[in-house]
Short mmCIF file of C-alpha atoms (C1' of nucleotides) in Angstrom, two decimals:
data_model
loop_
_atom_site.label_atom_id
_atom_site.label_comp_id
_atom_site.label_asym_id
_atom_site.label_seq_id
_atom_site.Cartn_x
_atom_site.Cartn_y
_atom_site.Cartn_z
CA MET F 878 126.32 138.22 3.01
CA ILE F 879 125.97 137.26 6.62
CA GLY F 880 127.35 140.44 8.12
CA THR F 881 124.24 142.62 8.24
CA SER F 882 123.81 143.71 11.80
CA PRO F 883 120.68 142.15 13.31
CA THR F 884 117.75 144.19 14.51
CA GLU F 885 116.87 144.17 18.16
CA ASP F 886 113.85 142.01 17.42
CA THR F 887 115.97 139.45 15.64
CA ARG F 888 118.36 139.35 18.56
CA VAL F 889 115.49 138.76 20.95
CA ARG F 890 114.34 135.77 18.94
CA SER F 891 117.87 134.42 18.62
CA ALA F 892 118.24 134.69 22.37
CA ALA F 893 114.96 132.82 22.81
CA VAL F 894 116.34 130.02 20.65
CA ALA F 895 119.52 129.96 22.73
CA ARG F 896 117.53 129.76 25.95
CA ALA F 897 115.57 126.85 24.52
CA LEU F 898 118.92 125.13 23.95
CA GLY F 899 120.06 126.06 27.45
CA ASP F 900 118.92 123.00 29.33
CA PRO F 901 120.71 119.62 29.45
CA LYS F 902 117.50 117.64 29.16
CA ARG F 903 116.38 119.59 26.13
CA LEU F 904 119.78 119.06 24.50
CA CYS F 905 119.35 115.37 25.22
CA VAL F 906 115.94 115.47 23.54
CA LEU F 907 117.37 117.08 20.43
CA GLU F 908 120.18 114.54 20.24
CA SER F 909 117.67 111.75 20.62
CA LEU F 910 115.64 113.18 17.77
CA ALA F 911 118.70 113.20 15.53
CA ALA F 912 117.96 109.63 14.49
CA GLY F 913 114.31 110.32 13.73
CA GLU F 914 110.99 111.12 15.33
CA LEU F 915 110.04 109.86 18.78
CA SER F 916 106.94 109.95 20.96
CA VAL F 917 106.68 111.92 24.17
CA GLY F 918 106.76 108.77 26.28
CA GLU F 919 109.89 107.44 24.59
CA LEU F 920 111.60 110.79 25.04
CA ALA F 921 110.63 110.89 28.70
CA LEU F 922 112.25 107.47 29.08
CA ARG F 923 115.54 108.42 27.40
CA VAL F 924 115.85 111.68 29.26
CA SER F 925 114.51 110.03 32.40
CA CYS F 926 112.00 112.58 33.48
CA GLN F 927 108.27 112.47 34.02
CA VAL F 928 105.94 112.77 31.07
CA PRO F 929 104.36 116.11 32.10
CA ASN F 930 107.80 117.58 32.52
CA MET F 931 108.85 116.28 29.12
CA SER F 932 105.72 117.75 27.62
CA GLN F 933 106.68 121.14 28.99
CA HIS F 934 110.23 120.87 27.65
CA LEU F 935 108.82 119.95 24.27
CA ALA F 936 106.49 122.94 24.43
CA VAL F 937 109.53 125.16 24.98
CA LEU F 938 111.32 123.60 22.01
CA ARG F 939 108.19 123.94 19.88
CA ALA F 940 107.73 127.58 20.83
CA ALA F 941 111.33 128.23 19.78
CA GLY F 942 110.68 126.49 16.46
CA LEU F 943 113.25 123.77 17.08
CA VAL F 944 110.91 120.79 16.81
CA THR F 945 107.58 120.00 15.19
CA ALA F 946 104.84 117.65 16.34
CA ARG F 947 102.80 115.12 14.41
CA ARG F 948 99.84 113.32 15.93
CA ASP F 949 99.16 109.70 15.03
CA GLY F 950 96.07 108.47 16.79
CA ASN F 951 96.81 108.56 20.45
CA THR F 952 100.47 109.35 20.38
CA VAL F 953 102.34 112.47 19.38
CA PHE F 954 105.65 112.23 17.55
CA TYR F 955 108.22 114.97 17.67
CA ARG F 956 110.99 115.60 15.18
CA LEU F 957 113.65 118.20 14.53
CA ALA F 958 112.31 121.17 12.63
CA ASP F 959 115.60 121.91 10.91
CA PRO F 960 118.96 120.15 10.52
CA LYS F 961 120.55 123.39 11.64
CA VAL F 962 119.34 122.58 15.12
CA LEU F 963 121.65 119.59 15.27
CA GLU F 964 124.41 121.73 13.88
CA ALA F 965 123.83 124.14 16.75
CA CYS F 966 124.03 121.30 19.27
CA HIS F 967 127.34 120.13 17.86
CA LEU F 968 128.67 123.65 17.82
CA LEU F 969 127.74 124.11 21.47
CA LEU F 970 129.45 120.83 22.21
CA SER F 971 132.64 121.91 20.52
CA ILE F 972 132.61 125.29 22.24
CA ALA F 973 131.99 123.72 25.65
CA ARG F 974 134.80 121.27 24.83
CA MET S 1027 133.90 111.99 14.47
CA ILE S 1028 131.26 114.24 15.87
CA GLY S 1029 128.64 111.61 16.45
CA THR S 1030 129.79 110.22 19.81
CA SER S 1031 126.98 110.69 22.28
CA PRO S 1032 127.90 113.32 24.87
CA THR S 1033 128.18 112.57 28.56
CA GLU S 1034 125.78 114.20 30.95
CA ASP S 1035 128.54 116.49 32.16
CA THR S 1036 129.27 117.64 28.63
CA ARG S 1037 125.62 118.36 28.07
CA VAL S 1038 125.48 120.43 31.24
CA ARG S 1039 128.36 122.56 30.04
CA SER S 1040 126.89 122.91 26.56
CA ALA S 1041 123.64 124.04 28.13
CA ALA S 1042 125.55 126.58 30.20
CA VAL S 1043 127.07 127.97 27.02
CA ALA S 1044 123.64 128.16 25.41
CA ARG S 1045 122.25 129.99 28.43
CA ALA S 1046 125.09 132.49 28.22
CA LEU S 1047 124.01 133.11 24.62
CA GLY S 1048 120.40 133.39 25.71
CA ASP S 1049 120.20 137.11 26.30
CA PRO S 1050 119.79 139.79 23.61
CA LYS S 1051 122.28 142.13 25.27
CA ARG S 1052 124.92 139.45 25.48
CA LEU S 1053 124.37 138.56 21.83
CA CYS S 1054 124.83 142.23 21.06
CA VAL S 1055 128.08 142.20 23.02
CA LEU S 1056 129.39 139.24 21.07
CA GLU S 1057 128.47 140.85 17.75
CA SER S 1058 130.20 144.02 18.84
CA LEU S 1059 133.32 142.06 19.67
CA ALA S 1060 133.34 140.52 16.21
CA ALA S 1061 135.35 143.45 14.91
CA GLY S 1062 137.90 143.31 17.72
CA GLU S 1063 138.36 143.93 21.41
CA LEU S 1064 136.42 146.60 23.28
CA SER S 1065 136.45 148.04 26.78
CA VAL S 1066 133.63 147.59 29.26
CA GLY S 1067 132.60 151.22 28.95
CA GLU S 1068 132.42 151.08 25.16
CA LEU S 1069 130.37 147.90 25.32
CA ALA S 1070 128.01 149.46 27.84
CA LEU S 1071 127.51 152.32 25.39
CA ARG S 1072 126.74 150.11 22.39
CA VAL S 1073 124.41 147.85 24.29
CA SER S 1074 123.02 150.85 26.16
CA CYS S 1075 123.05 149.51 29.65
CA GLN S 1076 124.77 150.64 32.82
CA VAL S 1077 128.38 149.72 33.41
CA PRO S 1078 127.79 147.46 36.44
CA ASN S 1079 125.16 145.58 34.51
CA MET S 1080 127.53 145.17 31.57
CA SER S 1081 130.22 143.95 33.92
CA GLN S 1082 127.87 141.25 35.13
CA HIS S 1083 126.95 140.19 31.61
CA LEU S 1084 130.63 139.99 30.76
CA ALA S 1085 131.21 137.87 33.85
CA VAL S 1086 128.56 135.46 32.57
CA LEU S 1087 130.22 135.30 29.15
CA ARG S 1088 133.61 134.83 30.76
CA ALA S 1089 132.35 132.04 33.00
CA ALA S 1090 130.99 130.29 29.91
CA GLY S 1091 134.36 130.68 28.19
CA LEU S 1092 132.98 132.81 25.38
CA VAL S 1093 135.17 135.87 25.95
CA THR S 1094 138.52 136.64 27.52
CA ALA S 1095 139.67 139.77 29.32
CA ARG S 1096 142.90 141.70 29.02
CA ARG S 1097 143.78 144.53 31.37
CA ASP S 1098 145.67 147.54 30.06
CA GLY S 1099 146.34 149.99 32.86
CA ASN S 1100 143.02 151.20 34.02
CA THR S 1101 140.77 149.71 31.41
CA VAL S 1102 139.79 146.12 30.68
CA PHE S 1103 139.42 144.93 27.10
CA TYR S 1104 137.26 141.99 26.20
CA ARG S 1105 137.52 139.86 23.09
CA LEU S 1106 135.95 136.71 21.69
CA ALA S 1107 137.59 133.59 23.05
CA ASP S 1108 136.94 131.57 19.91
CA PRO S 1109 135.71 132.28 16.39
CA LYS S 1110 133.22 129.48 16.90
CA VAL S 1111 131.32 131.83 19.17
CA LEU S 1112 130.52 134.07 16.23
CA GLU S 1113 129.58 131.03 14.22
CA ALA S 1114 127.13 130.12 16.95
CA CYS S 1115 125.62 133.61 16.89
CA HIS S 1116 125.10 133.42 13.14
CA LEU S 1117 123.64 129.96 13.41
CA LEU S 1118 121.17 131.17 16.03
CA LEU S 1119 120.30 134.05 13.74
CA SER S 1120 119.58 131.75 10.85
CA ILE S 1121 117.52 129.39 13.00
CA ALA S 1122 115.52 132.25 14.47
CA ARG S 1123 114.96 133.47 10.90
"C1'" DT M 598 78.99 104.45 26.44
"C1'" DC M 599 82.61 103.56 29.58
"C1'" DA M 600 87.36 102.63 30.57
"C1'" DT M 601 92.00 103.13 29.54
"C1'" DA M 602 96.20 105.04 27.49
"C1'" DA M 603 98.95 109.17 25.83
"C1'" DG M 604 99.67 114.07 26.23
"C1'" DT M 605 98.67 118.63 27.81
"C1'" DT M 606 97.59 122.20 31.10
"C1'" DG M 607 97.22 124.43 35.70
"C1'" DC M 608 99.15 125.38 40.05
"C1'" DG M 609 102.41 126.08 43.84
"C1'" DC M 610 107.04 126.16 45.11
"C1'" DA M 611 111.93 126.67 45.09
"C1'" DA M 612 115.97 127.99 42.59
"C1'" DG M 613 118.05 131.08 39.27
"C1'" DA M 614 118.74 135.40 36.52
"C1'" DA M 615 118.48 140.50 35.28
"C1'" DC M 616 118.54 144.97 36.91
"C1'" DG M 617 119.49 149.23 39.57
"C1'" DC M 618 122.04 151.17 43.01
"C1'" DA M 619 125.62 151.61 46.51
"C1'" DA M 620 130.03 150.30 48.06
"C1'" DG M 621 134.61 148.29 47.18
"C1'" DT M 622 139.09 147.38 44.40
"C1'" DG M 623 143.02 148.66 41.50
"C1'" DC M 624 145.65 151.50 38.78
"C1'" DG M 625 147.50 156.02 37.13
"C1'" DG M 626 148.25 161.22 37.70
"C1'" DG M 627 149.17 165.13 40.29
"C1'" DC D 500 149.71 160.27 49.42
"C1'" DC D 501 145.39 161.19 47.78
"C1'" DC D 502 142.16 161.82 44.13
"C1'" DG D 503 139.71 160.17 40.20
"C1'" DC D 504 138.71 156.89 36.69
"C1'" DA D 505 137.45 152.12 35.08
"C1'" DC D 506 135.58 148.10 36.68
"C1'" DT D 507 133.88 144.72 39.92
"C1'" DT D 508 131.10 143.05 43.78
"C1'" DG D 509 127.27 142.91 47.00
"C1'" DC D 510 122.54 143.47 47.95
"C1'" DG D 511 117.54 143.70 47.47
"C1'" DT D 512 113.78 143.35 44.24
"C1'" DT D 513 111.37 141.52 40.62
"C1'" DC D 514 110.70 138.17 36.86
"C1'" DT D 515 111.57 133.85 34.91
"C1'" DT D 516 112.30 128.60 34.91
"C1'" DG D 517 112.25 123.79 36.18
"C1'" DC D 518 109.80 120.48 38.65
"C1'" DG D 519 106.24 117.53 40.82
"C1'" DC D 520 101.60 116.66 41.29
"C1'" DA D 521 96.76 116.68 40.11
"C1'" DA D 522 93.19 117.57 36.79
"C1'" DC D 523 91.75 117.86 32.07
"C1'" DT D 524 91.55 116.57 26.85
"C1'" DT D 525 91.58 113.43 23.10
"C1'" DA D 526 91.63 109.16 20.84
"C1'" DT D 527 91.30 103.96 20.95
"C1'" DG D 528 88.91 99.75 21.98
"C1'" DA D 529 85.73 96.71 24.60
#
DNA sequence: TCATAAGTTGCGCAAGAACGCAAGTGCGGG
DNA sequence: CCCGCACTTGCGTTCTTGCGCAACTTATGA
């Protein structure tokens, strides 16, 4: 059953996840990752921001557990940690109409 | 179809919704409203914060379109604007684990 | 070993958000 | 008409975030 009332701690973490979703560029990142993993540089291009800035956004998403990183030689690839993340994006979309 | 890529404007609004969800007290408010409408004072009690503070949180939720207000005489009742809001809360919960 | 490419981290700043408190608004009762 | 109750708004403070820039780390290749 889904109706057990969350503890305060759980709510704090849920809120942290929501805050991680609460930036247009980060939403754009997650949408871009829907099709598969991408490097930091490619993500910076799509979202059109500087690489250090993208790295920080990715750190936020990583800290919230929304993406995971994989290093291949010199470049780091990010991917969605959970399909539910995309679900959340779509739900936000439909609520924001 | 849900797969059409959102415009920048849509993403900005989605992010605003996510930010409105990004506070433990506001999540608590939304969960409290799951069972039906409540007054500002009752909400302040459950979330254990002062009434002016609650009023401000409710203003944030209202601005994001997550709740609606109904005035009955002296007291104002708030309710969820859309069942999807609860869905979003549960999804956050399950992502935050 | 040195140079270069890809990311990350540190720092300073400016904008935004949460909170407490005081003052204002709006409605109902006496 | 005035008082009191339920909320809202304004204000000042403090904490957090997003960003740009520079410096650092790590891996690749000459």
